[in-house]
Short mmCIF file of C-alpha atoms in Angstrom, two decimals:
data_model
loop_
_atom_site.label_atom_id
_atom_site.label_comp_id
_atom_site.label_asym_id
_atom_site.label_seq_id
_atom_site.Cartn_x
_atom_site.Cartn_y
_atom_site.Cartn_z
CA MET Q 1 -8.41 2.41 18.82
CA GLU Q 2 -10.13 1.86 22.07
CA GLU Q 3 -10.83 5.69 22.26
CA GLY Q 4 -12.36 5.50 18.86
CA ILE Q 5 -14.64 2.64 19.76
CA ARG Q 6 -15.73 4.44 22.89
CA GLU Q 7 -16.75 7.61 21.05
CA LEU Q 8 -18.50 5.46 18.34
CA TYR Q 9 -20.37 3.51 21.12
CA ALA Q 10 -21.44 6.75 22.80
CA TRP Q 11 -22.70 8.13 19.53
CA VAL Q 12 -24.49 4.93 18.54
CA ARG Q 13 -26.26 4.76 22.04
CA GLY Q 14 -27.44 8.36 21.57
CA ASN Q 15 -28.94 7.80 18.15
CA ASP Q 16 -32.51 7.10 17.49
CA ILE Q 17 -31.88 4.51 14.79
CA ALA Q 18 -31.97 0.94 16.36
CA ASP Q 19 -29.23 -0.57 14.19
CA LEU Q 20 -26.94 1.84 12.39
CA SER Q 21 -25.04 -0.90 10.55
CA VAL Q 22 -28.09 -1.55 8.31
CA ALA Q 23 -29.22 2.06 7.85
CA PRO Q 24 -28.63 2.86 4.14
CA GLN Q 25 -27.52 6.54 4.87
CA PHE Q 26 -24.51 5.21 6.74
CA ASN Q 27 -23.63 2.54 4.22
CA ASN Q 28 -21.57 3.45 1.01
CA GLN Q 29 -22.74 0.30 -0.81
CA ALA Q 30 -26.41 1.03 -0.29
CA MET Q 31 -26.02 4.71 -1.28
CA ILE Q 32 -23.98 3.88 -4.42
CA ARG Q 33 -26.60 1.21 -5.36
CA GLU Q 34 -29.27 3.93 -5.31
CA PHE Q 35 -27.05 6.42 -7.13
CA ALA Q 36 -26.07 3.94 -9.85
CA GLN Q 37 -29.75 3.64 -10.81
CA SER Q 38 -30.29 7.36 -10.99
CA ALA Q 39 -30.23 9.44 -14.22
CA ALA Q 40 -27.28 11.45 -12.79
CA ALA Q 41 -25.06 8.39 -12.71
CA GLN Q 42 -25.64 7.68 -16.48
CA GLN Q 43 -24.83 11.10 -17.52
CA SER Q 44 -21.41 12.66 -17.55
CA THR Q 45 -18.94 14.27 -19.98
CA LEU Q 46 -16.63 11.43 -19.44
CA ARG Q 47 -19.26 8.80 -20.42
CA VAL Q 48 -20.11 10.86 -23.58
CA LEU Q 49 -16.49 10.97 -24.54
CA GLN Q 50 -16.05 7.34 -23.89
CA THR Q 51 -19.12 6.39 -25.93
CA LEU Q 52 -17.93 8.67 -28.79
CA ALA Q 53 -14.45 7.00 -28.60
CA GLU Q 54 -16.09 3.58 -28.74
CA THR Q 55 -18.24 4.27 -31.69
CA ALA Q 56 -15.60 6.18 -33.72
CA MET G 1 2.64 -20.25 3.30
CA GLN G 2 3.97 -17.45 1.20
CA LEU G 3 5.98 -19.92 -0.84
CA ALA G 4 2.94 -22.03 -1.33
CA LYS G 5 1.05 -19.02 -2.51
CA GLN G 6 3.82 -18.19 -4.94
CA PHE G 7 3.83 -21.81 -6.35
CA ARG G 8 0.04 -21.49 -6.82
CA LEU G 9 0.70 -18.27 -8.58
CA LEU G 10 3.25 -19.87 -10.82
CA ALA G 11 0.91 -22.76 -11.63
CA GLY G 12 -1.78 -20.27 -12.46
CA TYR G 13 0.54 -18.70 -15.17
CA PHE G 14 -0.21 -21.54 -17.53
CA HIS G 15 -3.60 -20.18 -17.96
CA LYS G 16 -2.69 -16.52 -18.30
CA LYS G 17 -1.78 -14.30 -21.30
CA PRO G 18 1.95 -13.50 -21.61
CA ARG G 19 1.33 -9.91 -20.90
CA THR G 20 -0.37 -10.75 -17.63
CA ILE G 21 2.48 -13.06 -16.71
CA LYS G 22 5.14 -10.43 -17.33
CA ARG G 23 3.31 -7.79 -15.31
CA GLU G 24 2.82 -10.08 -12.35
CA LEU G 25 6.44 -11.49 -12.49
CA PHE G 26 8.17 -8.21 -13.07
CA PRO G 27 6.14 -5.36 -11.68
CA LEU G 28 9.34 -3.24 -11.55
CA PRO G 29 11.09 -1.94 -14.60
CA TRP G 30 12.71 -4.92 -16.23
CA LYS G 31 16.08 -3.19 -16.83
CA GLU G 32 16.40 -2.68 -13.06
CA VAL G 33 15.36 -6.28 -12.31
CA ILE G 34 17.97 -7.76 -14.73
CA LEU G 35 20.78 -5.70 -13.09
CA ARG G 36 19.70 -6.93 -9.70
CA VAL G 37 19.48 -10.51 -11.00
CA LEU G 38 22.97 -10.24 -12.51
CA ALA G 39 24.36 -8.94 -9.22
CA ASP G 40 22.87 -11.70 -7.33
CA LEU G 41 24.28 -14.23 -9.76
CA VAL G 42 27.76 -12.71 -9.23
CA LEU G 43 27.37 -12.76 -5.48
CA THR G 44 25.95 -16.32 -5.35
CA ASN G 45 28.74 -17.71 -7.59
CA GLY G 46 31.32 -15.58 -5.82
CA SER G 47 30.20 -16.92 -2.54
CA MET G 48 30.34 -20.57 -3.58
CA LEU G 49 33.77 -20.07 -5.40
CA GLY G 50 34.99 -18.27 -2.33
CA ALA G 51 33.85 -21.02 -0.04
CA ALA G 52 35.75 -23.58 -2.21
CA VAL G 53 38.91 -21.48 -2.07
CA ILE G 54 38.73 -21.02 1.66
CA TRP G 55 38.05 -24.77 2.18
CA ALA G 56 41.03 -25.65 0.02
CA GLY G 57 43.12 -23.06 1.87
CA PHE G 58 42.55 -24.92 5.04
CA LYS G 59 43.58 -28.14 3.49
CA PRO G 60 46.79 -27.32 1.52
CA ALA G 61 47.54 -30.98 1.16
CA LEU G 62 44.53 -31.44 -1.07
CA LEU G 63 45.96 -29.05 -3.69
CA SER G 64 48.84 -31.45 -4.36
CA GLN G 65 46.72 -34.52 -4.67
CA ASP G 66 46.16 -36.08 -8.02
CA PRO G 67 42.46 -35.62 -8.48
CA GLY G 68 42.71 -31.91 -8.10
CA VAL G 69 40.68 -29.57 -5.80
CA VAL G 70 37.64 -29.40 -8.01
CA ARG G 71 37.27 -33.12 -8.19
CA LEU G 72 37.80 -33.31 -4.29
CA ILE G 73 34.91 -30.73 -3.79
CA THR G 74 32.55 -32.31 -6.30
CA SER G 75 33.70 -36.01 -5.87
CA GLY G 76 34.15 -36.03 -9.69
CA GLN G 77 30.69 -37.51 -10.08
CA THR G 78 29.07 -34.43 -11.48
CA SER G 79 30.53 -31.71 -13.59
CA ILE G 80 31.29 -28.39 -11.79
CA PHE G 81 29.22 -26.62 -14.45
CA THR G 82 26.09 -28.60 -13.51
CA TYR G 83 26.60 -27.26 -9.85
CA VAL G 84 27.12 -23.80 -11.07
CA LEU G 85 23.93 -24.02 -13.15
CA LEU G 86 22.06 -25.52 -10.27
CA TRP G 87 22.90 -23.02 -7.60
CA SER G 88 22.36 -20.13 -10.10
CA VAL G 89 18.97 -21.29 -11.05
CA LEU G 90 17.97 -22.18 -7.47
CA SER G 91 19.11 -18.83 -5.95
CA ILE G 92 17.39 -16.61 -8.65
CA THR G 93 14.18 -18.66 -8.46
CA ILE G 94 14.18 -18.72 -4.59
CA PHE G 95 15.16 -14.97 -4.31
CA HIS G 96 12.34 -14.10 -6.69
CA LEU G 97 9.80 -16.18 -4.79
CA HIS G 98 10.84 -14.24 -1.67
CA GLY G 99 10.22 -10.96 -3.49
CA PHE G 100 13.82 -9.91 -3.84
CA TYR G 101 12.94 -8.16 -7.08
CA THR G 102 9.66 -6.82 -6.01
CA ARG G 103 8.70 -6.52 -2.38
CA THR G 104 11.79 -6.72 -0.23
CA ARG G 105 13.17 -3.66 -1.83
CA GLY G 106 11.36 -1.59 0.84
CA TYR G 107 11.63 -3.90 3.82
CA VAL G 108 13.77 -2.50 6.53
CA ASN G 109 16.07 -3.54 9.14
CA ARG G 110 15.42 -6.95 11.05
CA TYR G 111 12.51 -8.00 8.87
CA LYS G 112 14.63 -7.56 5.63
CA ALA G 113 17.52 -9.56 7.31
CA LEU G 114 15.02 -12.28 8.14
CA VAL G 115 13.62 -12.51 4.72
CA ILE G 116 17.22 -12.59 3.12
CA GLY G 117 18.37 -15.13 5.70
CA ARG G 118 15.46 -17.34 5.04
CA ALA G 119 15.95 -17.25 1.19
CA VAL G 120 19.63 -17.94 1.23
CA SER G 121 19.21 -20.87 3.72
CA LEU G 122 16.50 -22.33 1.50
CA VAL G 123 18.80 -22.09 -1.50
CA ILE G 124 21.59 -24.10 0.19
CA ALA G 125 19.05 -26.53 1.69
CA VAL G 126 17.44 -27.23 -1.63
CA PHE G 127 20.92 -27.44 -3.24
CA ILE G 128 22.01 -30.12 -0.79
CA VAL G 129 18.76 -32.11 -1.17
CA VAL G 130 19.06 -32.05 -5.07
CA ASP G 131 22.71 -32.97 -4.90
CA HIS G 132 21.96 -35.89 -2.41
CA PHE G 133 18.97 -37.37 -4.29
CA PHE G 134 19.61 -36.51 -7.87
CA LEU G 135 23.37 -35.87 -8.33
CA LEU G 136 24.79 -38.82 -6.09
CA GLY G 137 25.57 -36.46 -3.16
CA GLY G 138 29.09 -35.80 -4.44
CA PHE G 139 29.43 -32.15 -3.43
CA SER G 140 31.32 -31.24 -0.27
CA ARG G 141 28.96 -30.48 2.59
CA ALA G 142 31.66 -28.25 4.17
CA VAL G 143 31.81 -26.14 1.03
CA ALA G 144 28.03 -25.78 0.89
CA VAL G 145 27.83 -24.76 4.51
CA LEU G 146 30.65 -22.24 4.12
CA GLY G 147 29.03 -21.09 0.82
CA TRP G 148 25.81 -20.50 2.82
CA PHE G 149 27.57 -18.31 5.33
CA LEU G 150 29.31 -16.22 2.50
CA MET G 151 26.11 -15.86 0.64
CA LEU G 152 24.49 -14.54 3.79
CA LEU G 153 27.28 -12.05 4.12
CA SER G 154 27.38 -10.98 0.46
CA VAL G 155 23.61 -11.05 -0.53
CA GLY G 156 22.44 -9.77 2.81
CA GLY G 157 25.25 -7.42 3.51
CA MET G 158 25.03 -5.72 0.14
CA ARG G 159 21.20 -4.94 0.43
CA LEU G 160 21.48 -3.96 4.07
CA GLY G 161 24.56 -1.83 3.44
CA LYS G 162 22.89 -0.16 0.51
CA ASP G 163 19.85 0.74 2.73
CA LEU G 164 22.26 2.09 5.38
CA ILE G 165 24.04 4.38 2.77
CA VAL G 166 20.79 5.54 1.36
CA SER G 167 19.35 6.43 4.84
CA MET G 168 22.62 8.29 5.75
CA TYR G 169 22.84 10.25 2.56
CA ARG G 170 19.19 10.70 1.62
CA ILE G 171 19.01 11.69 -2.01
CA GLU G 172 16.27 13.98 -3.14
CA PRO G 173 16.31 14.70 -6.86
CA ARG G 174 13.15 16.61 -7.02
CA VAL G 175 13.28 20.11 -5.61
CA PRO G 176 10.04 21.83 -6.83
CA SER G 177 9.76 25.50 -6.40
CA PRO G 178 7.78 26.46 -3.12
CA THR G 179 4.20 27.70 -3.60
CA LYS G 180 2.22 29.26 -0.83
CA VAL G 181 -1.14 27.51 -0.71
CA LYS G 182 -4.09 29.85 -0.11
CA ARG G 183 -7.09 28.04 -1.62
CA VAL G 184 -7.58 24.31 -1.44
CA LEU G 185 -10.09 22.53 -3.62
CA VAL G 186 -11.51 19.46 -1.91
CA LEU G 187 -13.05 17.14 -4.27
CA GLY G 188 -15.72 14.80 -2.72
CA GLY G 189 -15.28 16.65 0.51
CA ALA G 190 -18.74 16.12 1.94
CA GLY G 191 -18.10 12.52 2.54
CA TYR G 192 -16.63 10.59 5.56
CA LEU G 193 -13.03 11.86 5.46
CA GLY G 194 -13.65 15.21 3.64
CA SER G 195 -16.14 16.40 6.29
CA ALA G 196 -13.41 15.80 8.92
CA LEU G 197 -10.72 17.48 6.86
CA MET G 198 -12.40 20.67 5.84
CA PRO G 199 -13.08 22.24 9.33
CA LYS G 200 -9.32 21.71 9.94
CA LEU G 201 -8.39 23.50 6.78
CA LEU G 202 -10.58 26.39 7.65
CA ALA G 203 -9.33 26.53 11.18
CA LYS G 204 -5.78 26.87 9.81
CA GLY G 205 -6.84 29.90 7.66
CA TYR G 206 -7.07 28.26 4.29
CA LYS G 207 -9.83 29.28 1.80
CA VAL G 208 -11.68 26.07 1.01
CA ARG G 209 -13.74 25.25 -2.02
CA LEU G 210 -15.77 22.05 -2.10
CA LEU G 211 -16.89 20.24 -5.25
CA ASP G 212 -19.25 17.40 -4.52
CA SER G 213 -22.20 15.78 -6.10
CA PHE G 214 -23.66 15.13 -2.61
CA VAL G 215 -24.55 11.62 -3.22
CA TYR G 216 -24.41 11.12 0.51
CA GLY G 217 -26.26 14.30 1.30
CA ASP G 218 -24.98 17.74 2.38
CA ALA G 219 -25.83 17.57 6.13
CA SER G 220 -22.25 17.02 6.90
CA ILE G 221 -21.25 20.50 5.67
CA ALA G 222 -24.09 22.36 7.18
CA PRO G 223 -22.04 23.84 10.05
CA LEU G 224 -19.42 25.18 7.59
CA ARG G 225 -21.80 27.02 5.19
CA SER G 226 -21.72 30.19 7.06
CA HIS G 227 -17.93 30.36 7.15
CA PRO G 228 -16.63 33.22 4.98
CA ASP G 229 -13.78 31.26 3.54
CA PHE G 230 -15.97 28.31 2.55
CA GLU G 231 -17.29 27.93 -0.95
CA VAL G 232 -19.57 25.14 -2.26
CA LEU G 233 -19.94 23.94 -5.74
CA LYS G 234 -22.29 21.19 -6.57
CA GLY G 235 -21.01 19.00 -9.41
CA ASP G 236 -19.68 15.68 -10.49
CA VAL G 237 -15.97 15.01 -11.07
CA ARG G 238 -16.86 13.34 -14.28
CA GLU G 239 -18.13 16.65 -15.62
CA ILE G 240 -15.41 18.60 -17.34
CA HIS G 241 -17.10 22.03 -16.90
CA SER G 242 -17.68 21.40 -13.19
CA VAL G 243 -13.92 20.60 -12.58
CA VAL G 244 -12.79 23.50 -14.67
CA ASP G 245 -14.91 25.87 -12.76
CA ALA G 246 -13.85 24.37 -9.41
CA MET G 247 -10.04 24.39 -10.15
CA LYS G 248 -9.70 27.95 -10.94
CA ASP G 249 -7.63 30.06 -8.56
CA CYS G 250 -6.67 26.99 -6.41
CA GLU G 251 -3.09 26.32 -5.34
CA ALA G 252 -3.84 22.78 -4.08
CA VAL G 253 -6.24 19.99 -4.70
CA VAL G 254 -7.23 17.17 -2.31
CA ASP G 255 -8.86 14.45 -4.33
CA LEU G 256 -11.27 12.44 -2.12
CA ALA G 257 -13.87 11.93 -4.85
CA ALA G 258 -14.30 8.33 -5.21
CA ILE G 259 -16.59 5.37 -4.74
CA VAL G 260 -14.99 3.99 -1.61
CA GLY G 261 -14.75 0.34 -0.52
CA ASP G 262 -14.93 -2.92 -2.42
CA PRO G 263 -18.66 -3.62 -2.00
CA ALA G 264 -19.64 -0.10 -3.28
CA CYS G 265 -17.35 -0.39 -6.25
CA ASP G 266 -18.61 -3.94 -7.06
CA GLU G 267 -22.15 -2.54 -7.23
CA ASN G 268 -21.42 -0.84 -10.51
CA ARG G 269 -17.87 -1.33 -11.80
CA ARG G 270 -18.29 0.93 -14.83
CA LEU G 271 -19.36 3.78 -12.54
CA ALA G 272 -16.48 2.97 -10.11
CA THR G 273 -13.95 3.00 -12.93
CA GLU G 274 -15.16 6.33 -14.36
CA ILE G 275 -15.13 8.18 -11.02
CA ASN G 276 -12.10 6.50 -9.52
CA ARG G 277 -9.87 6.32 -12.47
CA ALA G 278 -10.97 8.14 -15.60
CA ALA G 279 -11.94 11.23 -13.76
CA THR G 280 -8.40 11.21 -12.17
CA ARG G 281 -6.88 11.50 -15.61
CA MET G 282 -9.10 14.38 -16.37
CA LEU G 283 -8.30 16.02 -13.05
CA ILE G 284 -4.64 15.82 -13.77
CA ASP G 285 -5.03 17.50 -17.12
CA ILE G 286 -6.99 20.25 -15.77
CA ALA G 287 -4.89 20.83 -12.74
CA ARG G 288 -1.85 21.01 -14.88
CA GLY G 289 -3.57 23.39 -17.24
CA TYR G 290 -4.39 25.80 -14.53
CA GLY G 291 -0.84 25.41 -13.00
CA VAL G 292 -2.05 23.82 -9.85
CA LYS G 293 1.13 22.21 -8.40
CA ARG G 294 0.03 20.45 -5.23
CA PHE G 295 -2.21 17.57 -5.69
CA LEU G 296 -3.04 15.14 -2.82
CA PHE G 297 -4.62 11.84 -3.68
CA ALA G 298 -6.41 9.61 -1.27
CA SER G 299 -5.42 6.07 -2.07
CA SER G 300 -5.72 2.94 0.14
CA CYS G 301 -3.46 0.43 1.73
CA SER G 302 -5.74 -2.24 0.10
CA VAL G 303 -3.58 -2.00 -2.92
CA TYR G 304 -1.24 -4.33 -1.12
CA GLY G 305 -3.85 -7.13 -1.42
CA ALA G 306 -2.90 -10.27 0.37
CA SER G 307 0.55 -10.82 1.85
CA GLN G 308 2.16 -12.17 4.88
CA PHE G 309 5.01 -9.67 4.50
CA LEU G 310 5.21 -6.22 5.95
CA MET G 311 4.23 -3.94 3.07
CA ASP G 312 5.78 -0.67 2.57
CA GLU G 313 5.67 2.01 -0.16
CA PHE G 314 8.18 0.14 -2.30
CA SER G 315 6.36 -3.15 -2.01
CA ALA G 316 4.61 -4.30 -5.27
CA ALA G 317 0.92 -3.61 -5.28
CA SER G 318 -1.23 -6.55 -5.67
CA PRO G 319 -4.93 -5.37 -5.87
CA LEU G 320 -7.67 -7.88 -5.30
CA SER G 321 -10.58 -5.81 -5.99
CA THR G 322 -11.94 -3.16 -8.42
CA TYR G 323 -11.57 -0.61 -5.79
CA ALA G 324 -7.90 -1.24 -5.23
CA GLN G 325 -7.18 -1.64 -8.92
CA THR G 326 -8.66 1.84 -9.63
CA LYS G 327 -6.48 3.22 -6.84
CA VAL G 328 -3.27 1.65 -8.29
CA ASP G 329 -4.10 2.87 -11.75
CA SER G 330 -4.80 6.45 -10.46
CA GLU G 331 -1.52 6.46 -8.50
CA LYS G 332 0.35 5.42 -11.63
CA LEU G 333 -1.34 8.25 -13.72
CA LEU G 334 -0.44 10.83 -11.15
CA LEU G 335 3.33 9.69 -10.56
CA ASP G 336 3.84 9.37 -14.35
CA VAL G 337 3.32 13.00 -14.81
CA ALA G 338 5.17 14.20 -11.57
CA SER G 339 7.53 17.07 -12.43
CA ARG G 340 8.86 20.31 -11.02
CA ASP G 341 5.59 21.99 -12.01
CA PHE G 342 3.18 19.25 -10.81
CA TYR G 343 3.85 17.34 -7.76
CA PRO G 344 1.28 14.79 -6.65
CA THR G 345 1.44 13.16 -3.21
CA ILE G 346 -0.27 9.79 -2.68
CA LEU G 347 -1.53 8.95 0.77
CA ARG G 348 -2.39 5.27 1.14
CA LEU G 349 -4.74 5.29 4.11
CA GLY G 350 -5.38 2.33 6.37
CA THR G 351 -8.86 1.21 7.17
CA LEU G 352 -10.62 4.22 8.58
CA PHE G 353 -12.71 4.17 11.77
CA GLY G 354 -14.18 6.73 14.09
CA LEU G 355 -16.73 9.49 13.95
CA SER G 356 -16.83 12.28 11.39
CA PRO G 357 -19.58 14.78 10.49
CA ARG G 358 -20.82 12.13 7.87
CA PRO G 359 -20.59 8.90 9.79
CA ARG G 360 -20.14 5.50 8.17
CA PHE G 361 -21.16 2.17 9.57
CA ASP G 362 -19.90 -0.08 6.81
CA LEU G 363 -16.28 0.05 8.07
CA VAL G 364 -14.94 -2.70 10.15
CA VAL G 365 -14.62 -1.10 13.46
CA ASN G 366 -17.62 1.15 13.03
CA LEU G 367 -19.71 -1.71 11.92
CA LEU G 368 -18.74 -4.04 14.67
CA THR G 369 -19.39 -1.39 17.22
CA ALA G 370 -22.83 -0.60 15.76
CA ARG G 371 -23.72 -4.32 15.56
CA ALA G 372 -22.66 -4.88 19.14
CA ALA G 373 -24.55 -1.96 20.41
CA ALA G 374 -27.71 -2.93 18.41
CA THR G 375 -27.74 -6.65 18.68
CA GLY G 376 -25.26 -7.74 21.36
CA LYS G 377 -23.75 -10.07 18.79
CA ILE G 378 -20.92 -9.54 16.37
CA THR G 379 -19.70 -11.86 13.52
CA VAL G 380 -16.02 -11.74 12.54
CA PHE G 381 -15.17 -13.14 9.19
CA ASN G 382 -12.02 -15.25 9.26
CA GLY G 383 -10.46 -13.11 11.95
CA GLN G 384 -6.81 -13.76 11.21
CA GLN G 385 -6.31 -11.19 8.54
CA TRP G 386 -4.21 -8.15 9.32
CA ARG G 387 -5.38 -4.66 8.56
CA PRO G 388 -3.74 -1.34 9.35
CA PHE G 389 -6.44 0.82 10.96
CA LEU G 390 -6.57 4.73 11.06
CA HIS G 391 -8.78 7.09 12.91
CA VAL G 392 -10.59 9.43 10.32
CA ASN G 393 -9.31 12.52 12.16
CA ASP G 394 -5.76 11.27 11.87
CA ALA G 395 -6.26 10.66 8.16
CA ALA G 396 -7.57 14.25 7.86
CA ARG G 397 -4.57 15.56 9.79
CA ALA G 398 -2.15 13.69 7.36
CA PHE G 399 -3.61 15.67 4.46
CA MET G 400 -3.28 18.84 6.45
CA LEU G 401 0.47 18.01 7.09
CA CYS G 402 1.06 17.41 3.39
CA ILE G 403 -0.37 20.56 2.38
CA GLU G 404 1.80 22.43 4.80
CA ALA G 405 4.97 20.33 4.43
CA GLU G 406 7.90 21.57 2.32
CA SER G 407 7.12 20.53 -1.18
CA ALA G 408 10.53 18.85 -1.51
CA VAL G 409 9.50 16.52 1.21
CA VAL G 410 6.23 15.29 -0.24
CA ALA G 411 6.50 15.95 -3.90
CA GLY G 412 5.97 12.71 -6.03
CA GLU G 413 6.02 10.53 -2.92
CA ILE G 414 3.73 7.86 -1.72
CA PHE G 415 3.00 7.59 2.05
CA ASN G 416 1.42 4.84 4.01
CA VAL G 417 -0.59 6.60 6.61
CA GLY G 418 -1.11 4.94 9.98
CA ASP G 419 0.81 3.61 12.87
CA TYR G 420 2.48 0.28 13.73
CA ARG G 421 0.35 0.09 16.86
CA LEU G 422 -2.79 -0.06 14.72
CA ASN G 423 -1.78 -2.93 12.59
CA HIS G 424 -4.44 -5.32 14.04
CA GLN G 425 -5.96 -8.79 13.26
CA LEU G 426 -9.69 -8.61 12.76
CA SER G 427 -10.12 -10.95 15.82
CA GLU G 428 -8.24 -8.45 17.97
CA VAL G 429 -10.56 -5.76 16.89
CA SER G 430 -13.64 -7.87 17.75
CA GLU G 431 -12.05 -8.35 21.25
CA LYS G 432 -11.54 -4.70 21.70
CA VAL G 433 -15.12 -3.94 20.77
CA ALA G 434 -16.39 -6.74 23.01
CA SER G 435 -14.27 -5.33 25.95
CA ILE G 436 -16.03 -1.84 25.55
CA VAL G 437 -19.48 -2.63 24.51
CA PRO G 438 -21.05 -4.77 27.39
CA HIS G 439 -22.59 -8.21 26.95
CA VAL G 440 -21.37 -8.92 23.46
CA GLU G 441 -21.09 -12.36 21.89
CA VAL G 442 -18.47 -12.89 19.26
CA ALA G 443 -18.93 -15.47 16.42
CA HIS G 444 -16.28 -16.39 13.87
CA VAL G 445 -17.14 -17.35 10.30
CA ASP G 446 -14.98 -18.06 7.30
CA ASN G 447 -15.79 -16.37 4.08
CA GLY G 448 -12.82 -16.81 1.89
CA ASP G 449 -11.88 -13.22 2.06
CA GLN G 450 -8.12 -13.15 1.07
CA ARG G 451 -7.23 -9.51 1.86
CA ASN G 452 -4.54 -9.57 4.40
CA TYR G 453 -1.85 -6.94 4.83
CA ARG G 454 0.35 -5.41 7.53
CA VAL G 455 1.71 -2.09 6.62
CA SER G 456 5.09 -0.37 7.39
CA PHE G 457 4.80 3.38 8.36
CA ASP G 458 8.62 4.08 8.61
CA LYS G 459 8.40 6.52 5.77
CA ILE G 460 5.82 8.81 7.36
CA HIS G 461 6.91 8.07 10.81
CA PRO G 462 9.01 10.74 12.55
CA ALA G 463 12.06 8.40 12.78
CA TRP G 464 12.66 8.70 9.04
CA ALA G 465 12.71 12.46 8.97
CA SER G 466 15.83 14.50 9.38
CA SER G 467 16.07 17.17 12.03
CA ALA G 468 15.37 19.80 9.32
CA ARG G 469 11.84 18.51 9.14
CA SER G 470 11.23 18.88 12.93
CA HIS G 471 7.96 20.57 12.30
CA TRP G 472 6.61 17.56 10.30
CA LYS G 473 7.96 15.17 12.99
CA ARG G 474 6.30 17.11 15.78
CA GLU G 475 3.06 17.35 14.07
CA TYR G 476 2.85 13.70 12.83
CA ALA G 477 3.93 12.43 16.31
CA SER G 478 0.99 14.30 17.84
CA CYS G 479 -1.63 12.69 15.61
CA THR G 480 -0.88 9.16 15.30
CA HIS G 481 -2.36 7.74 18.53
CA GLY G 482 -5.41 6.08 16.86
CA SER G 483 -8.15 7.95 18.77
CA GLY G 484 -8.19 11.07 16.82
CA ALA G 485 -8.85 12.82 20.14
CA THR G 486 -5.29 14.43 20.06
CA THR G 487 -6.29 16.28 16.85
#
């Protein structure tokens, strides 16, 4: 694990972003929050089938 | 602590529906559980009866005395049937609370012996206490102690002996026909793990097809785009036509398409359920329709929820979050349809860490390192919880190994992926970060997060494999050092 932390630390130090832990592009929750509000998230074959099944 | 938790669980059943209670009490098939309960009843009663016979054998004079041996053992104040009922109920209840019919099935060696020893000792201790305070203390203490010893031998010996026999004569009923994998479809491969896996697949000479909606962008696959064996399809795993197009002419599927992590799933549970569970059902149908046999599914050790026991692949799943629940559901969907023509393999990954072409900094180790570097201060929530950690490159290598392994070894199997040496408490992780990143201040805060699990890796570890699987052993041994550097 120490090796993994060292490689992370080296990468973080070489990055321009001050705090990577709050950068949305490196955070699944932030990215999914954005995606969930998009039109793409609302449309899918599965969702159409599910809606049809619920209304049938 | 574990018993207290179980009692709280039992108390909570008064507010639950019968179906929920049944599922939580008997996560295993009920016929199997009943057989095991009956076996334990026979062993428990046999042990106590045997203890009485042995005790009487050492005191032959007692047999000729007027009151009779039964009255001498029980003092005649309480019926022998009351005692039989008491130790039967106590043993089954305490055995169940110790997970005899759920979790301990997969425990191994010393840890299993410890759990069995504790349960049997508790049965006798509670029996003596109840007898002393509620049944006038008439039962012979000598017989009780002898019964404890025999119960340890029978209940423990039977289970440990069975494990020994199974390990000596490993039974593998499924022998699927071998299929040479040429083209691998990686679903959701542009993410954290997939972007580490695909270069390895290409380097090994596989043709790789990627289906991804690129929610996290496509920068991670930029270096691969020019590779002649690499094919990119943009699409959503919830779209039938996208999956149908992607699955054509593939011999193996690696399913990494998911909303990963508890907070991300909690952002939109409907979306998480669609992508993580409903899409899996569709993927299975399409894969089987195309005759794709090898299906690797990325699950998570978080399915184990909270437990102080060492959890292995046989331990009952106890998901505490939407994310873990969708993984458990998908695993079940896959294993239910496992056959000679479709053999899924479930890889339960530890908490990933390390760098990949699409980095994440919302994972414990990565997050703490980024915070430490940026602010010089890290906050650890609770700190005492155990987690199995796994380098993202080692996780990728585990998928590689499953694709290359003999199908009979991995077909229809669940593997915990990780290494004992990387089972850490969160406070240990923070100490490691603080020892590497200079001038870091560590703060501890309680937040009520219950997730806590240590995981056994005996199944995937080289020790379990027979010499015939030496390739698997050698490869796996080279990749579980936690740094990913060896890969």
